[in-house]
mmCIF file of C-alpha atoms in Angstrom:
data_model
loop_
_atom_site.group_PDB
_atom_site.id
_atom_site.type_symbol
_atom_site.label_atom_id
_atom_site.label_comp_id
_atom_site.label_asym_id
_atom_site.label_seq_id
_atom_site.Cartn_x
_atom_site.Cartn_y
_atom_site.Cartn_z
ATOM 1 C CA MET G 1 119.326 81.357 116.545
ATOM 2 C CA ASN G 2 117.658 78.754 118.685
ATOM 3 C CA GLU G 3 117.389 75.395 117.040
ATOM 4 C CA LEU G 4 114.611 72.929 117.783
ATOM 5 C CA PRO G 5 116.195 69.924 119.586
ATOM 6 C CA TRP G 6 116.024 66.683 117.695
ATOM 7 C CA ILE G 7 114.264 65.007 120.612
ATOM 8 C CA GLU G 8 111.395 67.489 120.264
ATOM 9 C CA ILE G 9 111.160 66.863 116.513
ATOM 10 C CA ILE G 10 110.974 63.119 117.089
ATOM 11 C CA SER G 11 108.389 63.609 119.845
ATOM 12 C CA ALA G 12 106.293 65.811 117.578
ATOM 13 C CA VAL G 13 106.294 63.188 114.813
ATOM 14 C CA VAL G 14 105.210 60.514 117.282
ATOM 15 C CA VAL G 15 102.366 62.654 118.641
ATOM 16 C CA LEU G 16 101.139 63.557 115.155
ATOM 17 C CA ALA G 17 101.258 59.928 114.035
ATOM 18 C CA GLY G 18 99.210 58.991 117.074
ATOM 19 C CA GLY G 19 96.421 61.409 116.098
ATOM 20 C CA GLY G 20 97.156 64.050 118.724
ATOM 21 C CA GLY G 21 97.296 66.897 116.209
ATOM 22 C CA ILE G 22 99.052 70.253 116.635
ATOM 23 C CA ALA G 23 97.494 70.760 120.067
ATOM 24 C CA GLY G 24 99.054 67.508 121.231
ATOM 25 C CA VAL G 25 102.477 68.566 119.934
ATOM 26 C CA LEU G 26 102.334 71.847 121.823
ATOM 27 C CA VAL G 27 101.224 70.143 125.056
ATOM 28 C CA ALA G 28 104.007 67.550 124.799
ATOM 29 C CA ARG G 29 106.568 70.264 124.159
ATOM 30 C CA ARG G 30 105.460 72.328 127.151
ATOM 31 C CA ARG G 31 105.531 69.253 129.407
ATOM 32 C CA ARG G 32 109.081 68.389 128.304
ATOM 33 C CA ARG G 33 110.325 71.907 128.978
ATOM 34 C CA THR G 34 108.629 71.952 132.402
ATOM 35 C CA GLN G 35 110.278 68.681 133.304
ATOM 36 C CA ASP G 36 113.691 69.938 132.129
ATOM 37 C CA GLN G 37 113.344 73.161 134.091
ATOM 38 C CA GLY G 38 111.534 72.075 137.248
ATOM 39 C CA GLY G 39 112.330 68.418 137.579
ATOM 40 C CA GLY G 40 109.802 66.944 139.965
ATOM 41 C CA ARG G 41 107.441 69.897 139.643
ATOM 42 C CA ALA G 42 106.135 68.380 136.422
ATOM 43 C CA THR G 43 103.963 66.022 138.405
ATOM 44 C CA ALA G 44 102.599 68.709 140.732
ATOM 45 C CA GLU G 45 102.043 71.262 137.967
ATOM 46 C CA ARG G 46 100.493 68.904 135.423
ATOM 47 C CA GLU G 47 99.212 70.594 132.299
ATOM 48 C CA PRO G 48 95.477 70.315 131.672
ATOM 49 C CA GLU G 49 94.714 67.612 129.118
ATOM 50 C CA VAL G 50 93.516 68.692 125.696
ATOM 51 C CA ALA G 51 90.430 66.807 124.512
ATOM 52 C CA VAL G 52 90.938 65.256 121.103
ATOM 53 C CA GLU G 53 87.760 64.734 119.054
ATOM 54 C CA PRO G 54 87.147 61.097 118.105
ATOM 55 C CA GLU G 55 87.360 60.224 114.453
ATOM 56 C CA VAL G 56 84.039 60.164 112.620
ATOM 57 C CA SER G 57 83.446 57.268 110.276
ATOM 58 C CA THR G 58 82.885 58.231 106.672
ATOM 59 C CA SER G 59 80.986 55.036 105.935
ATOM 60 C CA PRO G 60 77.566 55.954 104.436
ATOM 61 C CA THR G 61 75.892 53.193 106.441
ATOM 62 C CA ARG G 62 76.996 54.639 109.769
ATOM 63 C CA GLU G 63 77.245 58.361 109.116
ATOM 64 C CA ALA G 64 74.976 60.410 111.368
ATOM 65 C CA PRO G 65 73.280 63.550 110.029
ATOM 66 C CA SER G 66 75.540 66.509 110.647
ATOM 67 C CA PRO G 67 74.308 69.914 111.867
ATOM 68 C CA THR G 68 75.301 71.333 108.489
ATOM 69 C CA ARG G 69 73.120 68.819 106.663
ATOM 70 C CA GLU G 70 70.180 69.456 108.973
ATOM 71 C CA ALA G 71 70.535 73.198 108.501
ATOM 72 C CA SER G 72 70.503 72.781 104.705
ATOM 73 C CA VAL G 73 67.115 71.044 104.586
ATOM 74 C CA GLU G 74 64.949 72.914 102.107
ATOM 75 C CA THR G 75 61.325 73.934 102.365
ATOM 76 C CA PRO G 76 59.590 72.950 99.100
ATOM 77 C CA ALA G 77 57.307 75.424 97.387
ATOM 78 C CA PRO G 78 53.623 74.865 98.219
ATOM 79 C CA THR G 79 51.679 72.908 95.620
ATOM 80 C CA ALA G 80 48.995 75.608 95.451
ATOM 81 C CA GLY G 81 49.791 77.830 92.506
ATOM 82 C CA ARG G 82 52.342 75.497 90.949
ATOM 83 C CA LEU G 83 50.185 74.660 87.965
ATOM 84 C CA VAL G 84 49.552 78.351 87.281
ATOM 85 C CA ARG G 85 53.303 78.815 86.911
ATOM 86 C CA LEU G 86 53.585 75.707 84.756
ATOM 87 C CA ARG G 87 50.605 76.831 82.677
ATOM 88 C CA ASP G 88 52.364 80.090 81.859
ATOM 89 C CA ARG G 89 55.436 78.157 80.759
ATOM 90 C CA LEU G 90 53.302 75.882 78.592
ATOM 91 C CA ALA G 91 51.606 78.890 77.015
ATOM 92 C CA ARG G 92 55.009 80.312 76.038
ATOM 93 C CA SER G 93 56.076 77.033 74.428
ATOM 94 C CA GLY G 94 53.940 77.562 71.328
ATOM 95 C CA SER G 95 52.113 74.221 71.416
ATOM 96 C CA PRO G 96 50.705 73.109 68.028
ATOM 97 C CA LEU G 97 47.410 72.444 69.772
ATOM 98 C CA GLY G 98 47.112 76.151 70.531
ATOM 99 C CA ALA G 99 47.944 79.096 68.358
ATOM 100 C CA ARG G 100 47.800 77.318 64.992
ATOM 101 C CA LEU G 101 44.411 75.724 65.662
ATOM 102 C CA LEU G 102 42.955 79.053 66.746
ATOM 103 C CA SER G 103 44.429 80.707 63.681
ATOM 104 C CA VAL G 104 42.706 78.264 61.317
ATOM 105 C CA LEU G 105 39.365 78.256 63.142
ATOM 106 C CA SER G 106 39.224 82.066 63.096
ATOM 107 C CA ARG G 107 39.247 82.288 59.297
ATOM 108 C CA ASP G 108 36.221 83.835 57.626
ATOM 109 C CA SER G 109 35.313 80.592 55.893
ATOM 110 C CA LEU G 110 36.569 77.100 56.519
ATOM 111 C CA THR G 111 37.262 74.926 53.494
ATOM 112 C CA GLU G 112 37.998 71.223 53.437
ATOM 113 C CA ASP G 113 41.681 72.100 53.206
ATOM 114 C CA ASP G 114 41.346 74.043 56.454
ATOM 115 C CA TRP G 115 39.761 71.080 58.206
ATOM 116 C CA ASP G 116 42.502 68.844 56.825
ATOM 117 C CA GLU G 117 45.055 71.256 58.269
ATOM 118 C CA ILE G 118 43.368 71.071 61.687
ATOM 119 C CA GLU G 119 43.338 67.280 61.509
ATOM 120 C CA GLU G 120 47.024 67.212 60.609
ATOM 121 C CA GLU G 121 47.923 69.475 63.535
ATOM 122 C CA LEU G 122 46.021 67.261 65.961
ATOM 123 C CA LEU G 123 47.640 64.076 64.671
ATOM 124 C CA LEU G 124 51.108 65.639 64.798
ATOM 125 C CA ALA G 125 50.402 66.556 68.411
ATOM 126 C CA ASP G 126 49.838 62.836 69.179
ATOM 127 C CA VAL G 127 46.158 63.273 69.990
ATOM 128 C CA GLY G 128 45.473 60.032 68.136
ATOM 129 C CA ALA G 129 43.156 59.105 65.276
ATOM 130 C CA GLY G 130 40.037 58.331 67.318
ATOM 131 C CA PRO G 131 40.064 61.443 69.539
ATOM 132 C CA THR G 132 41.007 63.610 66.545
ATOM 133 C CA THR G 133 37.968 62.416 64.611
ATOM 134 C CA GLU G 134 35.710 63.100 67.601
ATOM 135 C CA LEU G 135 37.094 66.587 68.076
ATOM 136 C CA LEU G 136 36.795 67.455 64.382
ATOM 137 C CA GLU G 137 33.167 66.313 64.203
ATOM 138 C CA ALA G 138 32.245 68.335 67.290
ATOM 139 C CA LEU G 139 34.003 71.434 65.968
ATOM 140 C CA ARG G 140 32.470 71.124 62.491
ATOM 141 C CA THR G 141 28.976 70.847 63.932
ATOM 142 C CA LYS G 142 29.258 73.776 66.312
ATOM 143 C CA VAL G 143 31.016 76.049 63.833
ATOM 144 C CA ARG G 144 28.292 75.354 61.266
ATOM 145 C CA VAL G 145 25.384 75.679 63.708
ATOM 146 C CA LEU G 146 26.678 78.579 65.748
ATOM 147 C CA GLY G 147 28.498 80.366 62.960
ATOM 148 C CA VAL G 148 31.409 81.060 65.290
ATOM 149 C CA ARG G 149 34.033 83.403 63.832
ATOM 150 C CA GLU G 150 35.072 85.867 66.509
ATOM 151 C CA PRO G 151 38.476 84.912 67.997
ATOM 152 C CA ALA G 152 37.184 84.950 71.585
ATOM 153 C CA ALA G 153 34.210 82.768 70.664
ATOM 154 C CA VAL G 154 36.416 80.390 68.691
ATOM 155 C CA ARG G 155 38.750 80.077 71.654
ATOM 156 C CA ASP G 156 35.870 79.330 74.032
ATOM 157 C CA LEU G 157 34.539 76.704 71.656
ATOM 158 C CA LEU G 158 37.885 74.991 71.208
ATOM 159 C CA ARG G 159 38.542 75.170 74.940
ATOM 160 C CA SER G 160 35.278 73.445 75.847
ATOM 161 C CA GLU G 161 35.895 70.652 73.339
ATOM 162 C CA LEU G 162 39.467 70.045 74.507
ATOM 163 C CA VAL G 163 38.367 69.960 78.137
ATOM 164 C CA ALA G 164 35.703 67.392 77.278
ATOM 165 C CA LEU G 165 38.282 65.354 75.352
ATOM 166 C CA LEU G 166 40.579 65.214 78.412
ATOM 167 C CA ASP G 167 37.707 63.970 80.594
ATOM 168 C CA PRO G 168 37.668 66.178 83.710
ATOM 169 C CA ALA G 169 35.518 63.558 85.482
ATOM 170 C CA LEU G 170 38.489 61.215 85.967
ATOM 171 C CA ASP G 171 39.724 61.007 89.548
ATOM 172 C CA ARG G 172 43.189 62.578 89.618
ATOM 173 C CA THR G 173 43.771 62.636 93.364
ATOM 174 C CA LEU G 174 46.857 60.923 94.760
ATOM 175 C CA ARG G 175 46.084 58.291 97.377
ATOM 176 C CA THR G 176 48.490 59.370 100.084
ATOM 177 C CA GLU G 177 46.410 58.691 103.178
ATOM 178 C CA PRO G 178 47.814 56.002 105.506
ATOM 179 C CA THR G 179 45.376 53.359 106.702
ATOM 180 C CA THR G 180 44.944 51.112 109.720
ATOM 181 C CA ALA G 181 44.837 47.314 109.521
ATOM 182 C CA ALA G 182 42.179 45.259 111.267
ATOM 183 C CA ASP G 183 44.570 44.606 114.161
ATOM 184 C CA GLY G 184 45.300 48.317 114.560
ATOM 185 C CA THR G 185 48.652 48.284 112.742
ATOM 186 C CA HIS G 186 49.569 51.505 110.965
ATOM 187 C CA LEU G 187 49.898 51.002 107.208
ATOM 188 C CA PRO G 188 51.546 53.698 105.083
ATOM 189 C CA ALA G 189 50.262 54.653 101.669
ATOM 190 C CA VAL G 190 52.643 52.992 99.205
ATOM 191 C CA THR G 191 53.370 54.586 95.835
ATOM 192 C CA LEU G 192 55.280 52.488 93.319
ATOM 193 C CA VAL G 193 56.898 54.506 90.518
ATOM 194 C CA VAL G 194 57.591 52.614 87.279
ATOM 195 C CA GLY G 195 58.790 53.444 83.790
ATOM 196 C CA VAL G 196 61.497 52.879 81.221
ATOM 197 C CA ASN G 197 64.990 54.331 81.221
ATOM 198 C CA GLY G 198 65.344 57.990 80.298
ATOM 199 C CA THR G 199 61.891 59.213 81.295
ATOM 200 C CA GLY G 200 63.154 61.012 84.403
ATOM 201 C CA LYS G 201 61.717 58.456 86.808
ATOM 202 C CA THR G 202 64.145 58.812 89.718
ATOM 203 C CA THR G 203 64.040 62.593 89.421
ATOM 204 C CA THR G 204 60.251 62.410 89.433
ATOM 205 C CA VAL G 205 60.317 60.387 92.666
ATOM 206 C CA GLY G 206 62.484 63.076 94.242
ATOM 207 C CA LYS G 207 60.199 65.853 93.036
ATOM 208 C CA LEU G 208 57.119 63.951 94.208
ATOM 209 C CA ALA G 209 58.693 63.680 97.651
ATOM 210 C CA ARG G 210 58.912 67.474 97.650
ATOM 211 C CA VAL G 211 55.236 67.726 96.685
ATOM 212 C CA LEU G 212 54.242 65.463 99.565
ATOM 213 C CA VAL G 213 56.483 67.247 102.087
ATOM 214 C CA ALA G 214 55.014 70.568 100.957
ATOM 215 C CA ASP G 215 51.573 69.107 101.680
ATOM 216 C CA GLY G 216 52.645 68.143 105.204
ATOM 217 C CA ARG G 217 53.168 64.411 104.627
ATOM 218 C CA SER G 218 55.922 62.328 106.197
ATOM 219 C CA VAL G 219 57.784 60.322 103.575
ATOM 220 C CA VAL G 220 60.251 57.434 103.234
ATOM 221 C CA LEU G 221 61.996 56.726 99.926
ATOM 222 C CA GLY G 222 62.828 53.207 98.740
ATOM 223 C CA ALA G 223 65.713 52.915 96.265
ATOM 224 C CA ALA G 224 64.637 49.683 94.574
ATOM 225 C CA ASP G 225 66.532 50.538 91.384
ATOM 226 C CA THR G 226 69.542 48.440 92.389
ATOM 227 C CA PHE G 227 70.881 47.929 88.858
ATOM 228 C CA ARG G 228 71.912 51.509 88.135
ATOM 229 C CA ALA G 229 74.768 52.471 90.430
ATOM 230 C CA ALA G 230 73.917 56.163 90.604
ATOM 231 C CA ALA G 231 70.182 55.709 91.164
ATOM 232 C CA ALA G 232 70.328 55.185 94.944
ATOM 233 C CA ASP G 233 72.798 58.049 95.381
ATOM 234 C CA GLN G 234 70.623 60.322 93.290
ATOM 235 C CA LEU G 235 67.504 59.419 95.252
ATOM 236 C CA THR G 236 69.307 59.836 98.581
ATOM 237 C CA THR G 237 70.375 63.332 97.555
ATOM 238 C CA TRP G 238 66.783 64.266 96.756
ATOM 239 C CA GLY G 239 65.655 62.927 100.114
ATOM 240 C CA ASP G 240 68.388 64.684 102.069
ATOM 241 C CA ARG G 241 67.384 68.026 100.584
ATOM 242 C CA VAL G 242 63.973 67.854 102.259
ATOM 243 C CA GLY G 243 64.896 65.769 105.297
ATOM 244 C CA VAL G 244 63.418 62.504 103.988
ATOM 245 C CA PRO G 245 65.226 59.187 104.710
ATOM 246 C CA THR G 246 66.083 56.728 101.956
ATOM 247 C CA VAL G 247 66.102 52.945 102.362
ATOM 248 C CA ARG G 248 68.741 51.476 100.067
ATOM 249 C CA SER G 249 70.915 48.405 99.660
ATOM 250 C CA ASP G 250 74.589 48.523 100.583
ATOM 251 C CA ARG G 251 75.540 46.691 97.399
ATOM 252 C CA GLU G 252 74.806 47.040 93.707
ATOM 253 C CA GLY G 253 72.573 44.401 92.158
ATOM 254 C CA ALA G 254 70.723 43.509 95.363
ATOM 255 C CA ASP G 255 67.191 42.135 95.204
ATOM 256 C CA PRO G 256 64.902 45.117 94.428
ATOM 257 C CA ALA G 257 61.918 43.417 96.059
ATOM 258 C CA SER G 258 63.766 43.141 99.377
ATOM 259 C CA VAL G 259 64.593 46.862 99.307
ATOM 260 C CA ALA G 260 60.955 47.703 98.599
ATOM 261 C CA PHE G 261 59.840 45.404 101.410
ATOM 262 C CA GLU G 262 62.256 47.019 103.873
ATOM 263 C CA ALA G 263 61.125 50.519 102.899
ATOM 264 C CA VAL G 264 57.448 49.679 103.386
ATOM 265 C CA ALA G 265 58.209 47.914 106.680
ATOM 266 C CA ARG G 266 60.032 51.008 107.900
ATOM 267 C CA GLY G 267 57.061 53.130 106.905
ATOM 268 C CA ARG G 268 54.822 50.853 108.949
ATOM 269 C CA ASP G 269 57.083 50.739 112.001
ATOM 270 C CA GLU G 270 57.764 54.493 112.070
ATOM 271 C CA LYS G 271 54.145 55.407 111.252
ATOM 272 C CA ILE G 272 55.104 57.223 108.054
ATOM 273 C CA ASP G 273 52.365 58.626 105.819
ATOM 274 C CA VAL G 274 53.767 57.706 102.384
ATOM 275 C CA VAL G 275 56.456 55.336 101.084
ATOM 276 C CA LEU G 276 57.716 56.152 97.577
ATOM 277 C CA VAL G 277 59.440 53.223 95.852
ATOM 278 C CA ASP G 278 61.658 53.897 92.847
ATOM 279 C CA THR G 279 62.074 50.908 90.530
ATOM 280 C CA ALA G 280 64.572 50.085 87.804
ATOM 281 C CA GLY G 281 63.961 51.615 84.387
ATOM 282 C CA ARG G 282 63.127 48.460 82.575
ATOM 283 C CA LEU G 283 62.246 47.946 78.920
ATOM 284 C CA GLN G 284 58.723 46.655 78.546
ATOM 285 C CA ASN G 285 59.768 43.950 76.058
ATOM 286 C CA LYS G 286 62.126 42.222 78.527
ATOM 287 C CA ALA G 287 59.920 39.659 80.209
ATOM 288 C CA GLY G 288 62.353 38.849 83.033
ATOM 289 C CA LEU G 289 62.544 42.442 84.189
ATOM 290 C CA MET G 290 58.801 42.884 83.981
ATOM 291 C CA ASP G 291 58.376 39.715 86.061
ATOM 292 C CA GLU G 292 60.663 41.292 88.610
ATOM 293 C CA LEU G 293 58.405 44.343 88.761
ATOM 294 C CA GLY G 294 55.509 42.026 89.495
ATOM 295 C CA LYS G 295 57.598 40.481 92.279
ATOM 296 C CA ILE G 296 58.169 43.913 93.854
ATOM 297 C CA VAL G 297 54.426 44.444 93.947
ATOM 298 C CA ARG G 298 53.797 41.013 95.503
ATOM 299 C CA VAL G 299 56.554 41.230 98.112
ATOM 300 C CA SER G 300 55.831 44.783 99.253
ATOM 301 C CA SER G 301 52.141 43.879 99.494
ATOM 302 C CA LYS G 302 53.001 41.497 102.352
ATOM 303 C CA VAL G 303 53.329 44.645 104.470
ATOM 304 C CA ALA G 304 51.031 47.053 102.614
ATOM 305 C CA ALA G 305 49.714 46.855 99.076
ATOM 306 C CA PRO G 306 50.547 49.763 96.744
ATOM 307 C CA SER G 307 47.841 52.421 96.858
ATOM 308 C CA GLU G 308 49.291 54.074 93.740
ATOM 309 C CA VAL G 309 51.300 52.737 90.808
ATOM 310 C CA LEU G 310 52.470 55.752 88.839
ATOM 311 C CA LEU G 311 53.831 55.300 85.329
ATOM 312 C CA VAL G 312 56.321 57.997 84.320
ATOM 313 C CA LEU G 313 56.100 58.848 80.626
ATOM 314 C CA ASP G 314 58.246 61.203 78.603
ATOM 315 C CA ALA G 315 55.843 63.502 76.744
ATOM 316 C CA THR G 316 58.191 63.582 73.752
ATOM 317 C CA THR G 317 57.976 59.825 73.100
ATOM 318 C CA GLY G 318 54.523 59.885 71.504
ATOM 319 C CA GLN G 319 53.311 56.500 70.311
ATOM 320 C CA ASN G 320 56.231 54.707 71.992
ATOM 321 C CA GLY G 321 55.002 56.049 75.314
ATOM 322 C CA LEU G 322 51.579 54.611 74.621
ATOM 323 C CA SER G 323 52.945 51.120 73.930
ATOM 324 C CA GLN G 324 54.933 51.309 77.181
ATOM 325 C CA ALA G 325 51.807 52.296 79.071
ATOM 326 C CA ARG G 326 49.892 49.250 77.836
ATOM 327 C CA VAL G 327 52.454 46.719 79.086
ATOM 328 C CA PHE G 328 53.047 48.394 82.443
ATOM 329 C CA ALA G 329 49.305 48.546 83.022
ATOM 330 C CA GLU G 330 49.075 44.788 82.528
ATOM 331 C CA VAL G 331 51.990 43.957 84.855
ATOM 332 C CA ALA G 332 51.719 46.482 87.655
ATOM 333 C CA GLY G 333 48.140 47.759 87.559
ATOM 334 C CA VAL G 334 48.949 51.400 86.783
ATOM 335 C CA THR G 335 46.667 53.856 88.590
ATOM 336 C CA GLY G 336 48.016 57.120 87.235
ATOM 337 C CA ILE G 337 50.373 58.769 84.761
ATOM 338 C CA VAL G 338 53.153 61.261 85.426
ATOM 339 C CA LEU G 339 53.921 63.147 82.230
ATOM 340 C CA THR G 340 57.416 64.644 82.193
ATOM 341 C CA LYS G 341 59.241 67.004 79.810
ATOM 342 C CA LEU G 342 56.014 68.646 78.705
ATOM 343 C CA ASP G 343 57.787 71.742 77.433
ATOM 344 C CA GLY G 344 58.143 73.324 73.998
ATOM 345 C CA THR G 345 59.438 70.094 72.442
ATOM 346 C CA ALA G 346 56.486 68.004 73.628
ATOM 347 C CA LYS G 347 53.293 67.603 71.703
ATOM 348 C CA GLY G 348 50.951 67.126 74.634
ATOM 349 C CA GLY G 349 48.293 65.177 72.804
ATOM 350 C CA ILE G 350 49.650 61.981 74.356
ATOM 351 C CA VAL G 351 47.638 62.985 77.444
ATOM 352 C CA VAL G 352 44.443 62.266 75.526
ATOM 353 C CA GLN G 353 45.654 59.016 74.008
ATOM 354 C CA VAL G 354 47.038 57.403 77.126
ATOM 355 C CA GLN G 355 43.915 58.224 79.105
ATOM 356 C CA ARG G 356 41.686 56.794 76.384
ATOM 357 C CA GLU G 357 43.811 53.672 75.996
ATOM 358 C CA LEU G 358 44.115 52.788 79.673
ATOM 359 C CA GLY G 359 41.231 54.565 81.310
ATOM 360 C CA VAL G 360 43.918 55.903 83.666
ATOM 361 C CA PRO G 361 44.232 59.626 84.368
ATOM 362 C CA VAL G 362 47.276 61.825 84.113
ATOM 363 C CA LYS G 363 47.825 62.862 87.731
ATOM 364 C CA LEU G 364 51.053 64.865 87.619
ATOM 365 C CA ILE G 365 52.910 66.862 84.988
ATOM 366 C CA GLY G 366 56.377 68.354 84.807
ATOM 367 C CA LEU G 367 57.336 71.315 82.659
ATOM 368 C CA GLY G 368 60.874 72.102 83.742
ATOM 369 C CA GLU G 369 64.127 71.101 85.375
ATOM 370 C CA GLY G 370 63.559 72.907 88.674
ATOM 371 C CA PRO G 371 63.038 70.846 91.855
ATOM 372 C CA ASP G 372 59.486 72.171 92.255
ATOM 373 C CA ASP G 373 58.477 71.962 88.575
ATOM 374 C CA LEU G 374 56.072 69.090 89.201
ATOM 375 C CA ALA G 375 52.402 69.800 89.809
ATOM 376 C CA PRO G 376 49.061 68.014 90.099
ATOM 377 C CA PHE G 377 47.399 67.868 86.694
ATOM 378 C CA ASP G 378 44.325 70.009 86.220
ATOM 379 C CA VAL G 379 42.442 69.692 82.924
ATOM 380 C CA GLU G 380 41.231 73.273 82.637
ATOM 381 C CA GLU G 381 44.564 74.804 83.621
ATOM 382 C CA PHE G 382 46.300 72.547 81.106
ATOM 383 C CA VAL G 383 43.982 73.509 78.264
ATOM 384 C CA ASP G 384 44.327 77.187 79.108
ATOM 385 C CA GLY G 385 48.078 76.758 78.953
ATOM 386 C CA ILE G 386 47.858 75.138 75.515
ATOM 387 C CA LEU G 387 45.592 77.858 74.127
ATOM 388 C CA GLY G 388 47.613 80.694 75.658
#
């Protein structure tokens, strides 16, 4: 049995330690044997050199996109038709604003107890006292005057009143068109996303990026939530999935306003359509954090003022969500609401209340955990989903 000479073992260890790999070991071994056998022929019959790939840095600040990452970029579902799918899911959730109201209104005769039952259902659905009173008065009048009893007619009546209550005249379009400054400088549309912890804010930013990419917009994400360690990583993952870059700090606890400024500046310099800035989930009763949100608005406005300030609300929070909306509207000038978690556990009436309270429309709704379960809000589709 041939034994491997100790000199070859030592040589192999040296080559491996030097980064030459198995290929380097084999080349070194062949060279040594050639020299032993042919003496001076080793120089004339030199083995071809084996190229060794340079080491690639694993530092996230220097890592270049790999072919694998580029190949895994997803194509988001088109926004057209999304709300139809979400409407079907809402219809299956059994909303208290739907089946039970229709059941009561379809009775042969409506007593005061029946009207009290309708009022209770509306209040439990977080429609609010004022809108509930308006809806009840309108329904009472039309039921009495028109004598509506047929289920189809009752549904049409309730549908028209709910649509009116949600105010279809409100402008629900997202301002995502870039503009040009007086000196010809490209200015991206800047969307600031705010909200308290637990509402799904960072996830909403990622899903909104998918909506914009599906609509053909170029996007840059700004990870200005520098207080939650996982927030920037989470946002970067969302961006990578659709080929959207993320501007983030290299350290936890960095100044959020500086990150927002850098993201907007990059959007300007690279002529990006929309910059989405994720902010920390701050409690509205902590003045220092709310002041910081105001600072983000001021600093980023030095490049381009926010064209949208979207407040993310959890549909299950009810009255708490309304109190949050009031304070954020005062600090950041909220232009639209994103209502998340509007599934079977949500009551949905908060849509009416928050719009009445702020005069700000609900612009986007989410009804699921899927990456494309975020859609532009449409009043009639929403009401149809509630009524089933």
